[in-house]
Tab-separated table of C-alpha atoms and ligand atoms in Angstrom:
chain	number	residue	atom	x	y	z
A	7	MET	CA	17.135	-6.112	16.179
A	8	ASN	CA	18.497	-8.551	13.738
A	9	ASP	CA	16.977	-12.077	13.813
A	10	SER	CA	18.335	-13.091	10.322
A	11	THR	CA	20.619	-15.863	9.891
A	12	SER	CA	21.375	-15.105	6.467
A	13	PRO	CA	24.152	-12.622	5.373
A	14	SER	CA	21.958	-10.708	2.929
A	15	PRO	CA	19.928	-7.909	4.508
A	16	SER	CA	16.293	-8.980	5.394
A	17	ALA	CA	13.410	-6.946	4.617
A	18	PHE	CA	11.590	-8.476	7.369
A	19	ASP	CA	14.096	-7.703	9.781
A	20	ASP	CA	14.228	-4.170	8.559
A	21	ALA	CA	10.588	-3.860	8.927
A	22	ARG	CA	10.574	-5.100	12.482
A	23	THR	CA	13.281	-2.645	13.400
A	24	ARG	CA	10.799	0.181	12.625
A	25	LEU	CA	8.086	-1.781	14.662
A	26	ASP	CA	10.391	-2.226	17.663
A	27	ALA	CA	10.983	1.727	17.462
A	28	VAL	CA	7.351	2.598	17.305
A	29	ALA	CA	6.352	-0.042	19.932
A	30	GLN	CA	8.805	1.881	22.321
A	31	LYS	CA	7.359	5.121	21.447
A	32	ILE	CA	3.562	4.094	22.123
A	33	ALA	CA	4.424	1.690	25.003
A	34	LEU	CA	3.009	-1.229	23.031
A	35	PRO	CA	2.322	-4.213	25.411
A	36	PRO	CA	5.134	-6.849	25.130
A	37	GLY	CA	2.646	-9.525	23.978
A	38	THR	CA	1.214	-7.489	21.253
A	39	LEU	CA	4.752	-6.536	19.944
A	40	ALA	CA	5.778	-10.181	20.185
A	41	GLN	CA	2.621	-11.144	18.119
A	42	LEU	CA	3.242	-8.420	15.511
A	43	ARG	CA	6.951	-9.337	15.140
A	44	GLN	CA	5.706	-12.743	13.714
A	45	CYS	CA	3.500	-13.631	10.758
A	46	LYS	CA	0.403	-15.621	11.771
A	47	ARG	CA	0.403	-18.238	8.918
A	48	GLU	CA	3.077	-18.797	6.434
A	49	LEU	CA	2.654	-21.361	3.413
A	50	ALA	CA	5.316	-22.309	1.144
A	51	VAL	CA	4.563	-24.329	-1.769
A	52	HIS	CA	6.692	-26.157	-4.517
A	53	PHE	CA	4.696	-27.140	-7.442
A	54	PRO	CA	5.241	-28.172	-10.972
A	55	VAL	CA	4.185	-26.523	-14.118
A	56	LYS	CA	4.039	-28.243	-17.673
A	57	MET	CA	6.102	-25.911	-19.956
A	58	ASP	CA	5.558	-25.397	-23.676
A	59	ASP	CA	8.540	-27.639	-24.690
A	60	GLY	CA	6.975	-30.391	-22.700
A	61	SER	CA	9.350	-30.386	-19.689
A	62	VAL	CA	8.088	-30.002	-16.181
A	63	LYS	CA	9.554	-27.068	-14.041
A	64	ILE	CA	9.163	-27.025	-10.202
A	65	PHE	CA	8.393	-23.374	-9.072
A	66	ASN	CA	8.503	-22.061	-5.441
A	67	GLY	CA	5.718	-19.894	-4.164
A	68	TYR	CA	4.588	-18.431	-0.943
A	69	ARG	CA	1.338	-16.925	0.745
A	70	VAL	CA	1.699	-15.291	4.036
A	71	HIS	CA	-0.790	-13.827	6.434
A	72	HIS	CA	0.821	-11.457	8.993
A	73	ASN	CA	-1.993	-10.364	10.963
A	74	VAL	CA	-5.837	-10.546	10.617
A	75	THR	CA	-7.293	-9.162	13.880
A	76	ARG	CA	-8.964	-6.406	11.768
A	77	GLY	CA	-10.410	-8.482	9.259
A	78	PRO	CA	-9.614	-11.006	6.295
A	79	ALA	CA	-6.100	-10.927	4.961
A	80	LYS	CA	-5.422	-8.538	2.007
A	81	GLY	CA	-2.323	-8.324	-0.086
A	82	GLY	CA	-0.904	-8.775	-3.627
A	83	ILE	CA	0.739	-11.442	-5.422
A	84	ARG	CA	4.124	-10.819	-6.934
A	85	TYR	CA	6.058	-13.034	-9.638
A	86	HIS	CA	9.687	-12.169	-9.655
A	87	PRO	CA	12.972	-14.002	-9.937
A	88	HIS	CA	14.202	-12.797	-6.293
A	89	THR	CA	10.946	-13.132	-4.464
A	90	ASP	CA	11.403	-15.172	-1.154
A	91	LEU	CA	9.641	-16.009	2.128
A	92	ASP	CA	11.538	-13.052	3.770
A	93	GLU	CA	10.250	-10.622	1.060
A	94	VAL	CA	6.874	-11.706	1.287
A	95	ARG	CA	6.874	-11.702	5.173
A	96	ALA	CA	7.831	-7.933	5.083
A	97	LEU	CA	5.308	-7.167	2.293
A	98	ALA	CA	2.506	-8.892	4.440
A	99	PHE	CA	3.564	-7.042	7.613
A	100	TRP	CA	3.533	-3.613	5.645
A	101	MET	CA	-0.069	-4.565	4.473
A	102	THR	CA	-1.214	-4.906	8.002
A	103	VAL	CA	0.127	-1.427	8.905
A	104	LYS	CA	-1.418	0.020	5.623
A	105	CYS	CA	-4.892	-1.484	5.949
A	106	ALA	CA	-4.721	0.061	9.496
A	107	VAL	CA	-3.548	3.645	8.528
A	108	VAL	CA	-6.508	4.061	6.024
A	109	ASN	CA	-8.798	2.383	8.479
A	110	ILE	CA	-10.144	-0.298	6.116
A	111	PRO	CA	-11.422	-3.672	7.640
A	112	PHE	CA	-8.463	-5.978	6.638
A	113	GLY	CA	-5.394	-7.705	7.941
A	114	GLY	CA	-2.090	-8.057	6.155
A	115	ALA	CA	-0.947	-10.626	3.467
A	116	LYS	CA	1.233	-11.281	0.776
A	117	GLY	CA	2.069	-13.826	-1.844
A	118	GLY	CA	4.754	-14.367	-4.403
A	119	VAL	CA	6.140	-16.821	-6.997
A	120	GLU	CA	9.911	-17.120	-7.405
A	121	CYS	CA	9.840	-16.811	-11.422
A	122	ASP	CA	10.561	-14.521	-14.230
A	123	PRO	CA	7.204	-14.038	-16.191
A	124	ALA	CA	8.928	-12.206	-19.008
A	125	THR	CA	10.236	-15.665	-20.179
A	126	PHE	CA	6.815	-17.393	-20.244
A	127	SER	CA	4.183	-17.804	-23.075
A	128	ALA	CA	0.807	-16.923	-22.220
A	129	GLY	CA	-0.260	-20.598	-21.869
A	130	GLU	CA	2.668	-21.074	-19.357
A	131	LEU	CA	1.746	-17.933	-17.396
A	132	GLU	CA	-1.950	-19.295	-17.008
A	133	ARG	CA	-0.637	-22.887	-16.017
A	134	LEU	CA	1.533	-21.345	-13.427
A	135	THR	CA	-1.227	-19.105	-12.180
A	136	ARG	CA	-3.777	-21.596	-11.813
A	137	ARG	CA	-1.652	-24.100	-10.177
A	138	TYR	CA	-0.134	-21.874	-7.651
A	139	THR	CA	-3.865	-20.678	-6.844
A	140	SER	CA	-4.866	-23.930	-6.359
A	141	GLU	CA	-1.638	-24.808	-4.205
A	142	ILE	CA	-2.533	-21.879	-1.778
A	143	SER	CA	-6.378	-22.288	-2.066
A	144	ILE	CA	-6.587	-23.530	1.615
A	145	MET	CA	-5.687	-19.895	2.474
A	146	LEU	CA	-7.946	-18.049	0.162
A	147	GLY	CA	-11.588	-17.160	0.238
A	148	PRO	CA	-13.728	-13.778	0.172
A	149	ASP	CA	-13.917	-13.814	4.057
A	150	LYS	CA	-10.419	-15.228	4.700
A	151	ASP	CA	-7.658	-13.896	2.073
A	152	ILE	CA	-8.207	-11.627	-0.935
A	153	PRO	CA	-5.181	-11.472	-3.191
A	154	ALA	CA	-4.659	-8.499	-5.681
A	155	PRO	CA	-2.018	-7.537	-8.397
A	156	ASP	CA	1.585	-6.449	-7.412
A	157	VAL	CA	4.959	-6.495	-9.365
A	158	ASN	CA	4.584	-8.523	-12.751
A	159	THR	CA	0.978	-9.585	-12.150
A	160	ASN	CA	-2.224	-7.927	-13.503
A	161	GLY	CA	-5.970	-8.243	-13.987
A	162	GLN	CA	-5.694	-11.182	-16.391
A	163	ILE	CA	-3.936	-13.010	-13.714
A	164	MET	CA	-6.335	-11.978	-11.206
A	165	ALA	CA	-9.243	-13.262	-13.288
A	166	TRP	CA	-7.399	-16.623	-13.549
A	167	ILE	CA	-7.206	-16.663	-9.870
A	168	MET	CA	-10.837	-15.898	-9.527
A	169	ASP	CA	-11.680	-18.818	-12.108
A	170	THR	CA	-9.518	-21.285	-10.418
A	171	TYR	CA	-10.850	-20.602	-7.076
A	172	SER	CA	-14.238	-20.505	-8.303
A	173	GLN	CA	-13.870	-23.945	-10.169
A	174	GLU	CA	-12.734	-25.596	-7.016
A	175	VAL	CA	-15.694	-24.341	-4.774
A	176	GLY	CA	-18.186	-24.987	-7.553
A	177	GLN	CA	-19.551	-21.413	-7.668
A	178	THR	CA	-18.469	-17.947	-9.132
A	179	VAL	CA	-16.805	-16.055	-6.352
A	180	PRO	CA	-15.859	-12.526	-7.497
A	181	ALA	CA	-14.821	-11.392	-4.269
A	182	VAL	CA	-12.200	-13.756	-3.688
A	183	VAL	CA	-9.487	-11.509	-5.588
A	184	THR	CA	-9.425	-7.782	-6.553
A	185	GLY	CA	-7.812	-6.076	-9.298
A	186	LYS	CA	-9.944	-7.975	-11.687
A	187	PRO	CA	-11.151	-6.890	-15.118
A	188	LEU	CA	-14.444	-5.065	-15.202
A	189	SER	CA	-16.026	-7.850	-17.121
A	190	VAL	CA	-15.588	-10.358	-14.019
A	191	GLY	CA	-16.543	-7.879	-11.274
A	192	GLY	CA	-13.510	-5.487	-11.293
A	193	SER	CA	-13.896	-2.021	-9.913
A	194	GLU	CA	-13.914	1.085	-11.922
A	195	GLY	CA	-10.891	3.148	-11.150
A	196	ARG	CA	-8.991	0.010	-9.522
A	197	ILE	CA	-6.100	0.031	-12.225
A	198	GLU	CA	-5.473	3.606	-11.629
A	199	ALA	CA	-6.017	3.699	-7.842
A	200	THR	CA	-2.552	3.374	-6.633
A	201	GLY	CA	-0.978	5.986	-8.848
A	202	ARG	CA	-3.794	8.339	-8.209
A	203	GLY	CA	-3.502	7.996	-4.392
A	204	VAL	CA	0.187	8.790	-4.969
A	205	VAL	CA	-0.528	11.950	-6.526
A	206	THR	CA	-3.369	12.745	-4.002
A	207	ILE	CA	-0.941	12.416	-1.113
A	208	THR	CA	1.702	14.223	-2.757
A	209	ARG	CA	-0.596	17.216	-3.426
A	210	GLU	CA	-1.870	17.185	0.275
A	211	LEU	CA	1.903	17.079	1.538
A	212	LEU	CA	2.815	20.041	-0.694
A	213	LEU	CA	-0.224	22.198	0.454
A	214	SER	CA	0.552	21.542	4.022
A	215	ARG	CA	3.779	23.273	3.385
A	216	GLY	CA	2.229	26.061	1.429
A	217	GLU	CA	3.261	24.564	-1.959
A	218	GLN	CA	1.604	23.379	-5.095
A	219	LEU	CA	1.905	20.618	-7.682
A	220	PRO	CA	1.957	22.822	-10.842
A	221	ASN	CA	5.371	23.495	-11.794
A	222	SER	CA	6.993	21.280	-9.017
A	223	THR	CA	9.746	19.036	-10.584
A	224	VAL	CA	9.176	15.220	-10.182
A	225	ALA	CA	11.341	12.164	-11.060
A	226	VAL	CA	9.623	8.602	-10.959
A	227	GLN	CA	11.398	5.452	-10.573
A	228	GLY	CA	9.623	2.394	-12.229
A	229	PHE	CA	7.109	2.728	-15.004
A	230	GLY	CA	4.310	0.015	-14.280
A	231	ASN	CA	1.014	0.274	-12.878
A	232	VAL	CA	2.091	2.673	-10.027
A	233	GLY	CA	4.840	4.590	-11.738
A	234	ALA	CA	3.304	5.125	-15.065
A	235	ILE	CA	-0.024	6.171	-13.656
A	236	ALA	CA	1.509	8.354	-10.940
A	237	ALA	CA	3.769	10.067	-13.682
A	238	GLY	CA	0.421	10.517	-15.760
A	239	GLY	CA	-1.335	11.963	-13.053
A	240	PHE	CA	1.458	14.653	-12.099
A	241	PHE	CA	1.878	15.493	-15.662
A	242	ARG	CA	-1.885	16.378	-15.827
A	243	THR	CA	-1.858	18.532	-12.936
A	244	GLY	CA	0.866	20.822	-14.375
A	245	ALA	CA	4.016	19.157	-12.540
A	246	LYS	CA	7.159	18.754	-14.361
A	247	VAL	CA	8.192	15.149	-14.436
A	248	VAL	CA	11.725	15.459	-15.369
A	249	ALA	CA	12.825	11.847	-15.467
A	250	VAL	CA	11.323	8.235	-15.321
A	251	SER	CA	12.629	4.974	-15.469
A	252	ASP	CA	12.137	1.260	-15.812
A	253	VAL	CA	13.987	-2.002	-15.494
A	254	ARG	CA	15.747	-1.265	-18.758
A	255	GLY	CA	16.814	2.290	-18.300
A	256	ALA	CA	16.137	5.892	-17.311
A	257	ILE	CA	15.332	9.092	-19.519
A	258	TYR	CA	15.512	12.773	-18.601
A	259	ASN	CA	14.216	16.091	-19.914
A	260	ALA	CA	14.846	19.158	-17.924
A	261	LYS	CA	11.940	20.923	-19.428
A	262	GLY	CA	9.710	18.245	-18.341
A	263	LEU	CA	8.640	15.021	-20.432
A	264	ASP	CA	5.394	14.690	-22.044
A	265	ILE	CA	4.087	11.615	-20.009
A	266	ILE	CA	1.209	10.709	-22.117
A	267	ALA	CA	3.377	10.449	-25.083
A	268	VAL	CA	6.130	8.407	-22.840
A	269	GLN	CA	3.372	6.046	-21.928
A	270	SER	CA	2.424	5.364	-25.563
A	271	HIS	CA	6.122	4.848	-26.381
A	272	ALA	CA	6.475	2.205	-23.469
A	273	ARG	CA	3.132	0.443	-24.674
A	274	ASN	CA	4.509	0.291	-27.986
A	275	THR	CA	8.124	-0.657	-27.273
A	276	GLY	CA	7.884	-2.378	-23.769
A	277	SER	CA	10.087	0.275	-22.255
A	278	VAL	CA	10.471	4.284	-21.506
A	279	VAL	CA	14.091	3.866	-23.115
A	280	GLY	CA	14.578	5.522	-26.521
A	281	PHE	CA	11.699	7.971	-26.157
A	282	THR	CA	12.688	10.821	-28.621
A	283	ASP	CA	12.245	13.953	-26.665
A	284	SER	CA	14.750	12.946	-23.904
A	285	GLU	CA	18.278	11.825	-22.935
A	286	PRO	CA	19.296	8.671	-21.265
A	287	ILE	CA	20.638	8.890	-17.827
A	288	SER	CA	21.685	6.120	-15.599
A	289	PRO	CA	18.771	4.796	-13.493
A	290	ALA	CA	21.035	4.966	-10.212
A	291	ASP	CA	21.237	8.965	-11.067
A	292	LEU	CA	17.664	9.300	-11.362
A	293	LEU	CA	17.292	8.777	-7.557
A	294	LEU	CA	19.614	11.504	-6.960
A	295	LEU	CA	18.261	14.408	-9.127
A	296	PRO	CA	17.719	17.680	-7.334
A	297	VAL	CA	13.807	17.504	-7.800
A	298	ASP	CA	10.975	18.554	-5.548
A	299	VAL	CA	9.422	15.299	-5.399
A	300	LEU	CA	11.011	11.768	-5.983
A	301	VAL	CA	8.814	8.784	-6.393
A	302	PRO	CA	10.329	5.310	-6.260
A	303	ALA	CA	7.850	3.263	-7.650
A	304	ALA	CA	9.791	-0.039	-8.519
A	305	LEU	CA	10.960	-2.475	-5.725
A	306	GLN	CA	12.304	-2.321	-2.197
A	307	ASN	CA	15.648	-1.193	-0.922
A	308	GLN	CA	16.401	1.332	-3.706
A	309	ILE	CA	17.526	4.129	-1.173
A	310	THR	CA	19.902	2.574	1.303
A	311	VAL	CA	23.027	3.815	3.262
A	312	ALA	CA	25.057	3.709	0.008
A	313	ASN	CA	23.004	6.424	-1.682
A	314	ALA	CA	20.761	8.218	1.009
A	315	ALA	CA	23.476	10.948	1.609
A	316	GLN	CA	23.488	11.975	-1.914
A	317	VAL	CA	19.580	12.257	-2.375
A	318	ARG	CA	18.729	15.816	-3.260
A	319	ALA	CA	15.043	15.517	-3.443
A	320	ARG	CA	13.113	17.681	-1.141
A	321	TYR	CA	10.243	15.061	-0.727
A	322	ILE	CA	10.099	11.449	-1.236
A	323	VAL	CA	6.784	9.883	-1.803
A	324	GLU	CA	7.141	5.993	-1.580
A	325	GLY	CA	4.920	4.641	-4.545
A	326	ALA	CA	6.813	1.214	-4.100
A	327	ASN	CA	6.618	-0.824	-0.914
A	328	GLY	CA	9.892	-0.593	1.330
A	329	PRO	CA	12.027	1.535	-1.129
A	330	ILE	CA	13.870	3.018	1.774
A	331	THR	CA	15.689	0.972	4.150
A	332	SER	CA	15.600	2.036	7.971
A	333	GLN	CA	19.087	3.264	7.851
A	334	ALA	CA	18.802	5.266	4.951
A	335	ASP	CA	15.575	6.993	6.877
A	336	GLU	CA	17.852	8.185	9.342
A	337	ILE	CA	20.277	9.802	6.971
A	338	LEU	CA	17.361	11.381	4.986
A	339	ASN	CA	15.680	12.568	8.156
A	340	ALA	CA	18.839	14.119	9.320
A	341	ASN	CA	19.269	15.803	5.730
A	342	GLY	CA	15.668	17.261	6.134
A	343	VAL	CA	14.176	15.227	3.310
A	344	VAL	CA	10.504	14.521	4.157
A	345	VAL	CA	9.465	11.042	3.452
A	346	VAL	CA	5.851	9.978	3.187
A	347	PRO	CA	5.917	6.392	3.883
A	348	ASP	CA	4.555	3.496	1.538
A	349	VAL	CA	1.835	2.527	4.229
A	350	LEU	CA	0.125	5.841	3.296
A	351	ALA	CA	1.314	7.013	0.010
A	352	ASN	CA	0.608	3.733	-1.877
A	353	ALA	CA	-2.679	2.929	0.046
A	354	GLY	CA	-4.925	4.000	-2.913
A	355	GLY	CA	-4.750	0.509	-4.204
A	356	VAL	CA	-5.853	-1.232	-1.271
A	357	THR	CA	-8.324	1.118	-0.743
A	358	VAL	CA	-10.109	0.685	-4.098
A	359	SER	CA	-9.675	-3.020	-3.702
A	360	TYR	CA	-11.786	-2.761	-0.602
A	361	PHE	CA	-14.236	-0.878	-2.739
A	362	GLU	CA	-14.035	-3.596	-5.484
A	363	TRP	CA	-14.639	-6.428	-2.530
A	364	VAL	CA	-17.475	-4.665	-1.290
A	365	GLN	CA	-19.104	-4.043	-4.666
A	366	GLY	CA	-18.485	-7.863	-5.332
A	367	LEU	CA	-19.949	-9.091	-2.249
A	368	GLN	CA	-22.912	-6.979	-2.817
A	369	SER	CA	-23.071	-7.458	-6.757
A	370	PHE	CA	-23.820	-3.812	-6.900
A	371	PHE	CA	-21.255	-1.599	-8.762
A	372	TRP	CA	-20.211	2.152	-8.392
A	373	SER	CA	-19.470	4.644	-11.052
A	374	GLU	CA	-15.579	5.822	-11.451
A	375	SER	CA	-16.628	9.250	-10.076
A	376	GLU	CA	-18.171	7.694	-6.860
A	377	VAL	CA	-14.879	5.324	-6.606
A	378	ASN	CA	-12.655	8.326	-6.820
A	379	ALA	CA	-14.701	10.460	-4.507
A	380	LYS	CA	-14.668	7.766	-1.879
A	381	LEU	CA	-10.751	7.395	-2.413
A	382	GLU	CA	-10.122	10.895	-2.181
A	383	GLN	CA	-12.100	11.145	1.229
A	384	ILE	CA	-10.180	8.230	2.769
A	385	LEU	CA	-6.835	9.262	1.592
A	386	VAL	CA	-7.167	12.865	2.736
A	387	ARG	CA	-8.561	11.652	5.961
A	388	ALA	CA	-5.576	9.274	6.524
A	389	TRP	CA	-3.157	12.015	5.462
A	390	GLY	CA	-4.752	14.303	8.124
A	391	GLN	CA	-4.584	11.605	10.935
A	392	VAL	CA	-0.839	10.943	10.058
A	393	ARG	CA	0.134	14.486	9.922
A	394	ALA	CA	-1.532	15.090	13.261
A	395	ALA	CA	0.207	12.213	14.752
A	396	SER	CA	3.377	13.497	13.445
A	397	GLU	CA	2.742	17.101	15.083
A	398	ARG	CA	1.624	15.459	18.218
A	399	HIS	CA	4.583	13.140	18.636
A	400	GLN	CA	7.024	15.600	17.148
A	401	THR	CA	8.156	12.833	14.763
A	402	ASP	CA	8.565	12.026	11.040
A	403	LEU	CA	5.785	10.841	8.880
A	404	ARG	CA	6.764	7.133	8.753
A	405	THR	CA	6.794	6.947	12.573
A	406	ALA	CA	3.662	8.896	12.571
A	407	ALA	CA	2.020	6.420	10.182
A	408	TYR	CA	3.134	3.539	12.188
A	409	ILE	CA	1.789	5.151	15.392
A	410	VAL	CA	-1.516	5.420	13.806
A	411	GLY	CA	-1.720	1.929	11.963
A	412	VAL	CA	0.071	-0.094	14.723
A	413	GLY	CA	-1.963	1.759	17.386
A	414	ARG	CA	-5.242	0.525	15.670
A	415	VAL	CA	-4.178	-3.131	15.224
A	416	ALA	CA	-2.951	-3.034	18.974
A	417	GLU	CA	-6.246	-1.774	20.005
A	418	ALA	CA	-8.097	-4.368	18.047
A	419	ILE	CA	-5.864	-7.090	19.457
A	420	ALA	CA	-6.492	-5.936	23.021
A	421	VAL	CA	-10.436	-5.703	22.753
A	422	ARG	CA	-10.682	-9.307	20.925
A	423	GLY	CA	-8.293	-10.472	23.897
A	424	ILE	CA	-6.225	-13.737	23.374
A	425	TYR	CA	-8.099	-17.092	22.768
A	426	PRO	CA	-8.727	-19.165	24.707
B	515	NAD	P1	4.757	-3.215	-12.213
B	515	NAD	O1	5.248	-4.779	-12.452
B	515	NAD	O2	3.527	-2.953	-12.867
B	515	NAD	O3	5.824	-2.267	-12.547
B	515	NAD	C1	7.123	-2.273	-11.967
B	515	NAD	C2	7.922	-1.268	-12.765
B	515	NAD	O4	9.233	-1.313	-12.009
B	515	NAD	C3	8.179	-1.752	-14.110
B	515	NAD	O5	8.119	-0.493	-15.037
B	515	NAD	C4	9.581	-2.249	-14.204
B	515	NAD	O6	10.374	-2.169	-15.239
B	515	NAD	C5	10.313	-1.360	-12.895
B	515	NAD	N1	11.480	-1.839	-12.452
B	515	NAD	C6	11.935	-3.124	-11.943
B	515	NAD	N2	13.086	-2.954	-11.539
B	515	NAD	C7	13.475	-1.693	-11.675
B	515	NAD	C8	14.778	-1.219	-11.328
B	515	NAD	N3	15.677	-1.875	-10.876
B	515	NAD	N4	14.723	0.136	-11.592
B	515	NAD	C9	13.861	0.968	-12.338
B	515	NAD	N5	12.635	0.364	-12.595
B	515	NAD	C10	12.496	-1.018	-12.313
B	515	NAD	O7	4.550	-3.253	-10.607
B	515	NAD	P2	3.657	-2.227	-9.760
B	515	NAD	O8	2.376	-2.900	-9.657
B	515	NAD	O9	3.919	-0.732	-10.390
B	515	NAD	O10	4.362	-2.107	-8.341
B	515	NAD	C11	5.575	-1.395	-8.182
B	515	NAD	C12	5.656	-1.207	-6.657
B	515	NAD	O11	4.519	-0.494	-6.111
B	515	NAD	C13	6.005	-2.454	-5.907
B	515	NAD	O12	6.756	-1.931	-4.834
B	515	NAD	C14	4.708	-2.833	-5.486
B	515	NAD	O13	4.619	-3.573	-4.250
B	515	NAD	C15	4.217	-1.440	-4.948
B	515	NAD	N6	2.638	-1.317	-5.054
B	515	NAD	C16	1.758	-1.720	-6.095
B	515	NAD	C17	0.379	-1.475	-5.936
B	515	NAD	C18	-0.360	-1.849	-6.958
B	515	NAD	O14	-1.667	-1.599	-7.003
B	515	NAD	N7	-0.235	-2.621	-8.150
B	515	NAD	C19	-0.041	-1.052	-4.771
B	515	NAD	C20	0.847	-0.573	-3.655
B	515	NAD	C21	2.034	-0.828	-3.740
């Protein structure tokens, strides 16, 4: 179903196409489907920021709660030139499903500011973050809505969000945001959690098919928080990461890249491009390499009808949110490419965000090994439940994950009832 009046493909419409298909499969009550096809609350803000040259610029920002039936709204904040309300709605919907798939007590939210942070000074970035936080603060709160990092946002930005909110309410509230630095109540293991989870889920996938990570070939698109950490994790397990990319380009080495060295090159130069022990390839070709595992870990809509038929990876593990369109999914399924969906594959981040929130509320902090052990437990359990649903319903893993996640949200909606 396409509700969009805009000519460009709508990420939220695409998300709803998948929801509609699952609704049919699990006989979702029509009222529940209608509820989940919309976001509960949407705030658009247009706010001024003083730039270093004395000018004032107006920025567009968004915060959306898709559904909060299972708990407070949870979801990252993205700074990107192409962020818009449609994208934020889709990302918020995926957060609702993701939190339910791993069975943590949150609803789904997302936020974004339409901007290119690479062009800002540190002062401009801080002023933009603080003003955006203040503009959306009516949505936020440790029991209401807890943001986290996403594309182009990080621990420092989360610390500014926490500080701004705390100044406004007159007390320090660490649990209002996750992905914070350790010095202000962050959790051990949070930075690594999403990438670590991608590796854990890939390991489980391979094991379920009688295969193993060591010596498997892997290509990773995107070398940020998710991609670089996942690539490092694959490398440490003995997998051969043959290609990685970022927004500036892609590099390849058939014998496997030394990812620790690539990480250090990227830290020093700002990109993976130019790494010595590699050859440059086109970023588009990275997605078509004949590898065992392809990990898209950059942005949405990377595998579409335009390139899905040429994908030669055997498995795709979605580090990014929404990297494969629903039409591309059909082509991949028909070609026997097994896809582990975002709502399971990258759920390690929100899972450790949940741990950070719990630790913040209790002011009682865990060791990194406790965090990692609990993360492993939750992801392996979720993997098992999704795999079982896929066998029970004879369906692909994405549909199975939606059956598990949407089913849990629907059950919560049913037992809470409709107010009044
Ligand atoms: P990030 O800003 O840290 O990194 C993004 C990376 O993608 C950068 O290396 C950037 O250069 C690269 N990139 C951007 N456009 C690209 C392109 N066209 N081709 C190749 N590379 C490109 O962001 P992140 O936090 O790593 O997020 C990446 C994806 O993972 C997003 O879809 C995000 O929603 C999702 N995600 C992030 C988290 C998290 O904890 N950070 C959790 C779950 C999902």
